[in-house]
Tab-separated table of C-alpha atoms and ligand atoms in Angstrom:
chain	number	residue	atom	x	y	z
A	100	MET	CA	103.517	77.974	88.363
A	101	LYS	CA	101.023	77.920	86.730
A	102	LEU	CA	99.464	81.654	85.247
A	103	LEU	CA	97.241	83.660	83.755
A	104	VAL	CA	96.862	86.761	81.791
A	105	VAL	CA	93.146	87.890	82.062
A	106	GLY	CA	92.820	89.893	78.846
A	107	GLY	CA	94.623	89.952	75.344
A	108	GLY	CA	95.289	93.080	73.332
A	109	GLY	CA	99.362	93.611	72.809
A	110	ARG	CA	99.813	94.270	76.380
A	111	GLU	CA	98.823	91.199	77.317
A	112	HIS	CA	101.154	89.521	74.978
A	113	ALA	CA	103.956	91.789	76.060
A	114	ILE	CA	102.443	90.897	80.172
A	115	VAL	CA	102.641	87.181	78.171
A	116	LYS	CA	106.025	87.209	76.475
A	117	LYS	CA	108.012	88.116	80.253
A	118	LEU	CA	106.154	86.032	82.099
A	119	LYS	CA	107.113	83.915	80.187
A	120	GLU	CA	111.241	84.228	80.747
A	121	SER	CA	110.416	83.822	83.614
A	122	ASP	CA	111.882	80.709	85.790
A	123	LEU	CA	109.299	80.425	87.977
A	124	CYS	CA	106.815	79.860	85.224
A	125	SER	CA	105.350	75.763	83.887
A	126	GLU	CA	102.849	76.563	82.352
A	127	ILE	CA	100.678	80.300	81.194
A	128	LEU	CA	96.679	80.740	80.098
A	129	CYS	CA	95.255	84.077	78.442
A	130	ALA	CA	92.037	84.383	78.423
A	131	PRO	CA	90.546	85.880	76.140
A	132	GLY	CA	93.368	86.603	74.186
A	133	ASN	CA	94.279	86.811	70.421
A	134	GLY	CA	95.499	84.792	68.100
A	135	GLY	CA	99.127	86.042	68.230
A	136	ILE	CA	98.822	85.601	72.053
A	137	ALA	CA	98.611	81.761	71.655
A	138	ALA	CA	101.855	81.095	70.496
A	139	ASP	CA	102.467	81.308	73.260
A	140	ALA	CA	99.460	80.897	76.098
A	141	ARG	CA	97.130	78.521	76.401
A	142	CYS	CA	93.326	80.617	75.133
A	143	VAL	CA	90.522	80.187	76.609
A	144	PRO	CA	87.835	82.284	75.404
A	145	VAL	CA	86.322	83.275	78.280
A	146	ALA	CA	86.197	87.838	78.077
A	147	ALA	CA	88.112	89.951	80.283
A	148	THR	CA	84.932	91.183	81.652
A	149	ASP	CA	83.470	87.685	82.782
A	150	ILE	CA	83.809	88.107	86.112
A	151	ASP	CA	82.272	85.072	87.567
A	152	GLY	CA	83.941	82.679	84.729
A	153	GLN	CA	87.483	84.453	85.614
A	154	VAL	CA	87.036	83.218	88.952
A	155	GLU	CA	85.990	80.258	88.014
A	156	LEU	CA	88.333	78.823	85.067
A	157	ALA	CA	91.174	80.112	87.693
A	158	LYS	CA	89.571	77.881	89.889
A	159	ALA	CA	88.706	75.057	87.327
A	160	GLU	CA	93.225	75.220	85.679
A	161	GLN	CA	94.199	75.317	90.046
A	162	VAL	CA	95.959	78.613	88.428
A	163	ASP	CA	98.766	80.033	90.647
A	164	TYR	CA	98.611	83.225	90.561
A	165	VAL	CA	96.387	85.877	87.965
A	166	VAL	CA	97.529	88.414	86.757
A	167	VAL	CA	94.666	90.759	85.657
A	168	ALA	CA	95.896	93.391	83.036
A	169	PRO	CA	92.642	95.544	81.815
A	170	ASP	CA	90.350	98.059	83.061
A	171	ASP	CA	87.153	96.983	83.511
A	172	PRO	CA	87.875	93.559	85.376
A	173	LEU	CA	89.641	95.661	87.528
A	174	ALA	CA	86.701	98.124	88.920
A	175	LEU	CA	84.350	95.052	88.718
A	176	GLY	CA	86.196	93.801	91.360
A	177	LEU	CA	88.506	91.337	90.267
A	178	VAL	CA	91.220	90.985	92.008
A	179	ASP	CA	88.991	91.345	95.650
A	180	LYS	CA	86.734	88.275	93.193
A	181	LEU	CA	89.946	86.123	93.337
A	182	ALA	CA	91.347	86.824	96.260
A	183	GLU	CA	87.759	84.963	98.481
A	184	ALA	CA	88.722	82.408	96.507
A	185	GLY	CA	92.119	82.549	97.967
A	186	ILE	CA	93.368	82.932	94.906
A	187	PRO	CA	96.205	85.936	95.142
A	188	ALA	CA	96.496	88.264	92.173
A	189	PHE	CA	98.630	90.601	90.607
A	190	GLY	CA	95.923	94.678	90.852
A	191	PRO	CA	93.945	96.325	92.351
A	192	SER	CA	90.717	95.828	94.480
A	193	ALA	CA	88.812	97.703	92.919
A	194	ALA	CA	88.066	99.853	95.712
A	195	ALA	CA	91.688	101.220	94.749
A	196	ALA	CA	90.690	101.386	90.762
A	197	ARG	CA	88.964	103.700	90.897
A	198	ILE	CA	91.334	105.826	90.694
A	199	GLU	CA	91.078	105.130	86.505
A	200	ALA	CA	87.395	104.468	86.668
A	201	SER	CA	86.161	108.036	88.205
A	202	LYS	CA	87.835	110.261	87.625
A	203	VAL	CA	86.176	112.419	90.372
A	204	PHE	CA	87.383	110.045	92.686
A	205	SER	CA	90.537	111.138	91.486
A	206	LYS	CA	90.508	115.040	90.605
A	207	ASN	CA	89.669	115.178	95.186
A	208	LEU	CA	91.766	112.806	95.649
A	209	MET	CA	94.761	115.094	94.907
A	210	LYS	CA	92.991	118.220	95.814
A	211	LYS	CA	92.731	116.411	99.631
A	212	TYR	CA	95.903	116.309	99.277
A	213	GLY	CA	98.052	118.690	97.743
A	214	ILE	CA	99.322	116.669	94.592
A	215	PRO	CA	100.026	119.070	91.090
A	216	THR	CA	96.935	118.388	88.947
A	217	ALA	CA	95.363	121.025	86.453
A	218	GLU	CA	92.285	123.347	88.745
A	219	TYR	CA	88.407	121.300	88.151
A	220	GLU	CA	85.071	122.086	89.223
A	221	VAL	CA	82.604	118.538	89.460
A	222	PHE	CA	79.710	119.243	88.120
A	223	ASP	CA	76.243	116.527	87.842
A	224	GLU	CA	73.781	119.552	86.009
A	225	PRO	CA	75.705	120.930	82.566
A	226	ALA	CA	73.797	125.086	82.834
A	227	LYS	CA	76.339	125.110	86.478
A	228	ALA	CA	79.286	123.883	84.805
A	229	LEU	CA	78.811	126.318	81.899
A	230	ASP	CA	77.995	129.177	84.558
A	231	TYR	CA	81.425	128.192	86.071
A	232	ILE	CA	83.057	127.093	82.303
A	233	ARG	CA	82.229	131.384	81.643
A	234	ALA	CA	82.822	133.175	84.591
A	235	LYS	CA	86.579	131.684	84.276
A	236	GLY	CA	86.459	132.740	80.267
A	237	LYS	CA	89.441	131.289	79.343
A	238	TYR	CA	89.596	128.625	76.098
A	239	PRO	CA	90.386	125.894	75.378
A	240	VAL	CA	88.396	124.290	78.692
A	241	VAL	CA	89.440	120.705	79.455
A	242	VAL	CA	84.965	118.903	79.750
A	243	LYS	CA	86.112	115.150	81.000
A	244	ALA	CA	82.973	112.584	81.902
A	245	ASP	CA	83.745	110.907	84.793
A	246	GLY	CA	83.949	107.179	84.634
A	247	LEU	CA	85.615	104.545	81.991
A	248	ALA	CA	84.412	106.488	78.059
A	249	LEU	CA	87.296	104.221	76.373
A	250	GLY	CA	90.024	106.633	76.703
A	251	LYS	CA	87.732	109.027	74.530
A	252	GLY	CA	85.920	110.917	77.171
A	253	VAL	CA	88.226	114.109	77.561
A	254	LEU	CA	87.580	117.315	75.629
A	255	ILE	CA	89.193	120.144	74.727
A	256	CYS	CA	86.901	123.125	74.538
A	257	GLU	CA	87.812	126.442	72.347
A	258	SER	CA	85.257	128.842	72.261
A	259	GLU	CA	81.320	129.148	75.226
A	260	GLU	CA	80.104	127.118	72.617
A	261	ALA	CA	82.693	124.075	72.314
A	262	ALA	CA	82.200	123.149	75.892
A	263	ARG	CA	77.646	123.889	75.626
A	264	GLU	CA	78.175	121.534	72.340
A	265	ALA	CA	80.650	118.929	74.247
A	266	LEU	CA	78.377	119.259	77.990
A	267	HIS	CA	75.286	118.557	75.680
A	268	GLU	CA	76.128	115.779	74.421
A	269	MET	CA	78.214	114.246	77.782
A	270	MET	CA	75.329	114.686	79.927
A	271	GLU	CA	71.720	115.553	78.440
A	272	GLU	CA	72.443	113.090	74.707
A	273	LYS	CA	74.891	110.101	76.621
A	274	VAL	CA	76.774	110.009	74.222
A	275	PHE	CA	79.595	108.224	76.870
A	276	GLY	CA	76.482	106.730	78.536
A	277	ALA	CA	76.848	106.689	82.633
A	278	SER	CA	79.421	107.519	82.089
A	279	GLY	CA	79.209	111.229	81.356
A	280	SER	CA	76.492	112.043	84.373
A	281	ARG	CA	79.122	113.694	86.412
A	282	VAL	CA	81.762	115.965	84.374
A	283	VAL	CA	85.314	116.977	86.013
A	284	VAL	CA	85.706	121.000	83.923
A	285	GLU	CA	89.276	121.883	84.052
A	286	GLU	CA	92.306	124.414	83.292
A	287	PHE	CA	94.390	123.318	79.968
A	288	LEU	CA	98.157	122.672	80.398
A	289	THR	CA	100.523	123.209	77.928
A	290	GLY	CA	103.787	121.285	77.590
A	291	PRO	CA	105.175	117.976	76.399
A	292	GLU	CA	103.546	114.652	77.692
A	293	VAL	CA	105.005	111.621	79.868
A	294	SER	CA	103.874	108.346	81.219
A	295	VAL	CA	105.388	106.901	84.057
A	296	LEU	CA	104.190	103.253	84.528
A	297	ALA	CA	105.328	101.864	88.462
A	298	PHE	CA	105.301	98.913	90.480
A	299	ALA	CA	103.093	99.254	93.605
A	300	ASP	CA	102.534	97.105	96.562
A	301	GLY	CA	100.167	98.894	99.011
A	302	LYS	CA	103.176	101.740	100.455
A	303	THR	CA	106.149	101.237	98.665
A	304	LEU	CA	105.997	101.981	94.408
A	305	LYS	CA	109.132	101.759	91.744
A	306	PRO	CA	108.604	103.507	88.582
A	307	MET	CA	109.435	101.372	86.095
A	308	VAL	CA	111.702	103.597	82.344
A	309	SER	CA	109.354	105.703	81.739
A	310	SER	CA	107.678	106.662	77.961
A	311	MET	CA	105.796	108.593	75.631
A	312	ASP	CA	102.511	107.751	73.544
A	313	HIS	CA	100.763	109.001	69.892
A	314	LYS	CA	97.553	109.015	70.949
A	315	ARG	CA	96.548	110.894	67.775
A	316	ALA	CA	95.610	108.575	64.571
A	317	LEU	CA	97.712	110.708	61.861
A	318	ASP	CA	101.508	111.696	61.885
A	319	GLY	CA	101.925	115.292	63.553
A	320	ASP	CA	99.536	113.955	65.707
A	321	LYS	CA	96.503	115.122	63.541
A	322	GLY	CA	92.634	113.293	63.376
A	323	LEU	CA	91.318	111.263	66.032
A	324	ASN	CA	92.381	109.942	69.677
A	325	THR	CA	93.003	105.993	69.572
A	326	GLY	CA	94.267	103.697	71.849
A	327	GLY	CA	97.462	104.455	71.300
A	328	MET	CA	99.640	104.716	67.061
A	329	GLY	CA	103.159	103.786	69.346
A	330	THR	CA	105.309	104.753	71.989
A	331	VAL	CA	108.743	104.922	73.146
A	332	ALA	CA	111.109	104.736	76.408
A	333	PRO	CA	113.112	106.518	77.747
A	334	ASN	CA	111.451	109.753	77.364
A	335	PRO	CA	113.812	112.046	76.774
A	336	CYS	CA	111.686	114.460	77.904
A	337	TYR	CA	111.565	113.087	81.301
A	338	THR	CA	115.168	113.932	83.104
A	339	ALA	CA	116.370	112.745	85.872
A	340	GLU	CA	115.381	116.217	87.669
A	341	ALA	CA	112.481	115.686	86.841
A	342	ALA	CA	111.745	111.996	87.588
A	343	ALA	CA	112.882	113.582	91.719
A	344	GLU	CA	109.970	116.078	91.379
A	345	CYS	CA	107.841	113.979	90.298
A	346	GLU	CA	108.655	111.052	94.010
A	347	LYS	CA	108.532	114.165	96.225
A	348	THR	CA	105.073	115.390	95.069
A	349	ILE	CA	103.458	113.359	93.222
A	350	PHE	CA	104.477	109.250	93.078
A	351	ALA	CA	104.876	109.189	97.513
A	352	PRO	CA	102.575	111.548	98.106
A	353	THR	CA	99.431	109.351	95.699
A	354	MET	CA	101.033	105.814	97.248
A	355	ALA	CA	100.395	107.929	100.718
A	356	ALA	CA	96.998	109.655	99.897
A	357	MET	CA	95.449	105.666	98.427
A	358	ALA	CA	96.707	104.126	101.892
A	359	ALA	CA	94.819	106.770	103.585
A	360	GLU	CA	91.752	106.197	102.328
A	361	GLY	CA	92.104	103.308	102.930
A	362	CYS	CA	92.236	101.372	99.323
A	363	PRO	CA	96.145	101.046	98.729
A	364	PHE	CA	97.128	100.595	95.319
A	365	LYS	CA	98.586	97.231	94.613
A	366	GLY	CA	99.508	96.308	91.208
A	367	CYS	CA	100.600	98.971	88.019
A	368	LEU	CA	100.085	102.925	88.815
A	369	TYR	CA	100.579	104.052	85.732
A	370	PHE	CA	100.808	108.827	86.305
A	371	GLY	CA	100.236	110.054	82.640
A	372	LEU	CA	101.977	113.233	83.661
A	373	MET	CA	102.498	117.136	81.921
A	374	LEU	CA	105.529	118.558	82.694
A	375	THR	CA	104.226	121.830	82.740
A	376	PRO	CA	105.670	125.630	83.223
A	377	ASP	CA	104.701	125.560	86.522
A	378	GLY	CA	105.982	121.568	87.888
A	379	PRO	CA	105.155	117.985	86.923
A	380	LYS	CA	101.252	117.466	87.361
A	381	VAL	CA	98.723	114.642	87.067
A	382	ILE	CA	97.486	114.725	84.298
A	383	GLU	CA	94.836	111.279	84.917
A	384	TYR	CA	96.142	107.747	86.227
A	385	ASN	CA	95.602	104.963	85.053
A	386	CYS	CA	95.165	101.552	87.734
A	387	ARG	CA	97.172	99.077	84.861
A	388	PHE	CA	99.514	98.793	82.053
A	389	GLY	CA	99.807	101.341	79.585
A	390	ASP	CA	98.763	100.397	76.298
A	391	PRO	CA	101.439	100.293	73.659
A	392	GLU	CA	103.658	101.887	76.630
A	393	THR	CA	104.130	97.688	78.171
A	394	GLN	CA	105.107	97.760	74.232
A	395	VAL	CA	108.382	99.682	74.838
A	396	VAL	CA	108.634	99.136	79.491
A	397	LEU	CA	109.163	95.784	79.910
A	398	PRO	CA	111.428	94.899	76.825
A	399	LEU	CA	113.901	97.280	78.599
A	400	LEU	CA	112.832	95.320	82.252
A	401	LYS	CA	115.540	92.812	83.466
A	402	SER	CA	114.559	91.371	86.386
A	403	ASP	CA	112.148	88.422	86.663
A	404	LEU	CA	108.108	89.984	86.244
A	405	LEU	CA	106.639	87.537	88.542
A	406	ARG	CA	108.745	88.113	90.116
A	407	VAL	CA	108.164	91.423	91.215
A	408	MET	CA	104.542	90.590	90.485
A	409	LEU	CA	104.325	88.463	93.317
A	410	THR	CA	106.417	90.225	96.178
A	411	CYS	CA	104.405	93.688	95.229
A	412	THR	CA	100.692	91.492	95.644
A	413	GLU	CA	102.759	90.113	99.988
A	414	GLY	CA	103.489	93.629	100.082
A	415	LYS	CA	107.713	93.165	99.567
A	416	LEU	CA	108.745	95.264	96.808
A	417	SER	CA	110.688	97.397	99.057
A	418	GLU	CA	112.964	94.244	99.462
A	419	THR	CA	112.970	93.336	95.544
A	420	PRO	CA	115.087	95.013	92.799
A	421	VAL	CA	114.202	96.808	89.971
A	422	GLU	CA	116.363	96.741	87.131
A	423	PHE	CA	116.280	98.134	83.334
A	424	SER	CA	118.556	98.024	80.732
A	425	SER	CA	120.041	101.134	80.003
A	426	GLU	CA	118.650	101.016	75.773
A	427	SER	CA	116.196	102.465	73.733
A	428	ALA	CA	113.224	100.788	73.122
A	429	ALA	CA	110.263	101.655	70.371
A	430	CYS	CA	106.790	99.929	69.399
A	431	VAL	CA	105.314	101.002	66.095
A	432	ILE	CA	101.529	100.038	65.950
A	433	LEU	CA	100.036	99.029	62.560
A	434	ALA	CA	96.215	99.262	62.553
A	435	SER	CA	93.148	98.441	60.407
A	436	GLY	CA	92.436	101.532	58.457
A	437	GLY	CA	89.781	103.479	59.493
A	438	TYR	CA	90.966	102.978	63.597
A	439	PRO	CA	89.165	104.643	64.979
A	440	GLU	CA	86.549	104.488	63.348
A	441	HIS	CA	84.830	102.262	61.023
A	442	TYR	CA	87.128	99.717	59.850
A	443	GLU	CA	87.142	96.155	58.004
A	444	LYS	CA	88.504	92.742	60.196
A	445	GLY	CA	89.222	88.960	58.438
A	446	LYS	CA	92.275	90.790	56.265
A	447	GLU	CA	94.718	88.377	56.196
A	448	ILE	CA	98.784	88.892	57.528
A	449	SER	CA	101.382	88.598	55.594
A	450	GLY	CA	105.006	88.563	57.118
A	451	LEU	CA	105.018	86.394	59.188
A	452	GLU	CA	105.737	82.881	60.607
A	453	ASN	CA	104.154	82.394	64.059
A	454	GLY	CA	103.247	84.875	63.900
A	455	GLN	CA	106.529	86.730	64.228
A	456	LEU	CA	109.200	88.206	62.125
A	457	PRO	CA	111.298	84.812	60.906
A	458	GLY	CA	114.952	87.725	60.641
A	459	GLY	CA	114.194	87.852	64.993
A	460	GLU	CA	114.703	91.238	64.694
A	461	ALA	CA	112.401	92.785	65.316
A	462	MET	CA	109.159	91.553	68.578
A	463	VAL	CA	105.805	91.278	66.970
A	464	TYR	CA	102.768	91.808	69.536
A	465	HIS	CA	99.708	90.964	68.652
A	466	ALA	CA	97.113	93.602	69.880
A	467	GLY	CA	94.067	91.858	67.557
A	468	THR	CA	94.915	89.138	65.121
A	469	ALA	CA	92.569	85.779	65.269
A	470	LEU	CA	93.443	83.415	63.540
A	471	LYS	CA	90.843	82.026	61.322
A	472	ASP	CA	91.722	77.866	59.219
A	473	GLY	CA	94.463	78.262	59.962
A	474	ARG	CA	95.758	81.513	59.284
A	475	LEU	CA	96.276	84.789	61.018
A	476	VAL	CA	93.884	87.681	59.745
A	477	THR	CA	92.762	90.841	61.285
A	478	SER	CA	90.488	91.029	64.121
A	479	GLY	CA	90.670	94.285	65.192
A	480	GLY	CA	91.540	98.362	65.661
A	481	ARG	CA	95.080	98.320	66.240
A	482	VAL	CA	95.902	94.614	65.215
A	483	LEU	CA	99.872	94.897	65.870
A	484	GLY	CA	102.462	96.383	68.182
A	485	VAL	CA	106.256	95.519	65.628
A	486	THR	CA	108.791	97.095	69.266
A	487	ALA	CA	112.552	97.158	69.323
A	488	THR	CA	115.696	97.617	71.350
A	489	ALA	CA	119.054	99.492	70.261
A	490	PRO	CA	121.470	101.449	72.033
A	491	ASP	CA	119.858	104.662	71.348
A	492	LEU	CA	116.559	105.307	70.080
A	493	ALA	CA	116.822	106.258	66.700
A	494	ALA	CA	118.900	102.784	65.931
A	495	ALA	CA	115.635	101.825	68.012
A	496	LEU	CA	113.149	102.981	66.003
A	497	GLU	CA	115.171	102.712	62.553
A	498	LYS	CA	114.774	98.599	64.045
A	499	ALA	CA	110.971	98.468	63.966
A	500	TYR	CA	110.023	100.964	61.167
A	501	ALA	CA	112.507	98.423	58.762
A	502	ALA	CA	110.973	95.285	60.683
A	503	ALA	CA	107.210	95.957	59.566
A	504	ASP	CA	107.675	96.932	56.576
A	505	ASN	CA	108.296	93.433	55.774
A	506	ILE	CA	104.231	93.574	57.305
A	507	SER	CA	101.299	93.348	55.481
A	508	PHE	CA	97.436	93.168	54.975
A	509	GLU	CA	94.819	95.543	53.717
A	510	GLY	CA	93.767	98.906	54.741
A	511	LEU	CA	97.099	98.726	57.461
A	512	HIS	CA	97.517	102.084	58.761
A	513	ARG	CA	100.313	102.455	60.516
A	514	ARG	CA	102.284	106.526	61.432
A	515	SER	CA	105.609	107.550	60.209
A	516	ASP	CA	106.217	109.655	63.115
A	517	ILE	CA	106.842	107.974	65.979
A	518	GLY	CA	109.228	109.456	68.276
A	519	ARG	CA	109.676	111.987	65.917
A	520	ARG	CA	108.871	114.448	68.779
A	521	ALA	CA	111.218	112.971	71.256
A	522	LEU	CA	114.784	112.862	68.956
A	523	GLU	CA	114.118	116.596	68.713
A	524	ALA	CA	114.125	117.000	72.958
A	525	LEU	CA	117.303	115.311	72.108
A	526	ARG	CA	119.320	117.429	70.185
B	827	AMP	P1	93.571	111.718	79.826
B	827	AMP	O1	91.663	109.762	78.438
B	827	AMP	O2	93.349	112.072	80.708
B	827	AMP	O3	94.547	110.790	78.978
B	827	AMP	O4	93.279	112.055	78.731
B	827	AMP	C1	93.566	111.861	76.945
B	827	AMP	C2	94.111	112.515	76.622
B	827	AMP	O5	93.742	114.629	76.853
B	827	AMP	C3	95.883	113.291	78.003
B	827	AMP	O6	96.939	113.010	76.464
B	827	AMP	C4	96.100	114.605	77.100
B	827	AMP	O7	96.598	115.155	75.413
B	827	AMP	C5	95.065	115.594	76.931
B	827	AMP	N1	94.349	116.260	78.678
B	827	AMP	C6	93.448	115.937	78.909
B	827	AMP	N2	93.304	116.554	80.372
B	827	AMP	C7	94.188	118.208	79.731
B	827	AMP	C8	94.349	118.814	80.267
B	827	AMP	N3	93.946	119.098	81.430
B	827	AMP	N4	95.398	119.525	79.769
B	827	AMP	C9	95.760	119.870	78.396
B	827	AMP	N5	95.499	118.640	78.096
B	827	AMP	C10	94.587	117.334	78.460
B	828	LIG	N1	98.248	104.321	76.922
B	828	LIG	C1	96.842	105.060	76.881
B	828	LIG	C2	96.519	103.632	77.993
B	828	LIG	O1	97.284	102.917	78.370
B	828	LIG	O2	95.886	104.744	78.421
């Protein structure tokens, strides 16, 4: 099969590498891809959000199957457009992608179907939102922009004054653009966070191994929120008991709810969960693989990824085994200094040969790299993800950090405490 992977980050690199292991895969294209993905796939410079361009590319190249990885093209209906052109694809329809693209949609879905989540109200006027916050009088309170905001549309407000400021920025100054026209105001939850990605075929859902993201830029969970600075899998907080409860109260009900709403979910459904003292609750859904969760989850997948994806598209997931290794995986992100704010690009990366570590002790997934006159340079905020697997988490972390020590570029920033909380939870 000739495949096209849409996107160009570390997640897409991990997907490309895993798809290549399938004996069904004969050729793989990635659009737009990046300098490191180019070692594994033919990269074509079509932006992920160029919906017509992606469909044209798939047609012109006579691609057999497309994997749409990022949220934007999913929300823009790329999977629907490909279906109209007769090309099957992995990922939800635009209608089903609303589970991520609209927080109002997902919160209302959870309320209607009794899926546990933070208590909330939706507002399109800042004054009404503030009245509600004042009447509740409970801080911190969480204010979220309705639409996609690059993971930055969530503000945790410690006081009425902070909430007033957040509402003003989102709804009046529109710092997140149209995404902030409507907001969700919700109760602040506490407890360990767990990411669970799951394969879904519209009816059946099969969870992947759990993981833990590290969203803040600096050690000790300080600094700004980022796309994610590192991950570990499995997440030790996610016990068999928690998993069973999530299956019963969250996973199965979400699949049934989406089907009942006329938008059955096919693709990768990502549950951002918080294990609160009152049981697991949904913090957010994503309609796609997480980044950098994918960089620790897929290396542990023992089953053929392409076959599993095809059965999701065909609605036959229940017939397919999805198996994971019992090992652990850790991914450390190497970012550009200054990320997630201002950072420089074009810094030469040293320590890699053909984009990988010569010793092969870890896998290097490229997130923001480019080839310039044959040299590999930085081209984004998150530059590389270094993933190692080992029989236990401590060993995987040690391996990933030891491997990462061999890579350098000017301004390199990484967290030095990825997995620390997970290790503490294991004690
Ligand atoms: P989101 O973009 O929805 O994933 O939110 C980003 C981060 O904000 C989450 O990973 C949580 O750490 C935090 N967060 C979001 N909603 C809540 C909430 N209701 N209570 C506590 N923390 C939250
Ligand atoms: N790592 C969080 C996300 O992909 O949304």
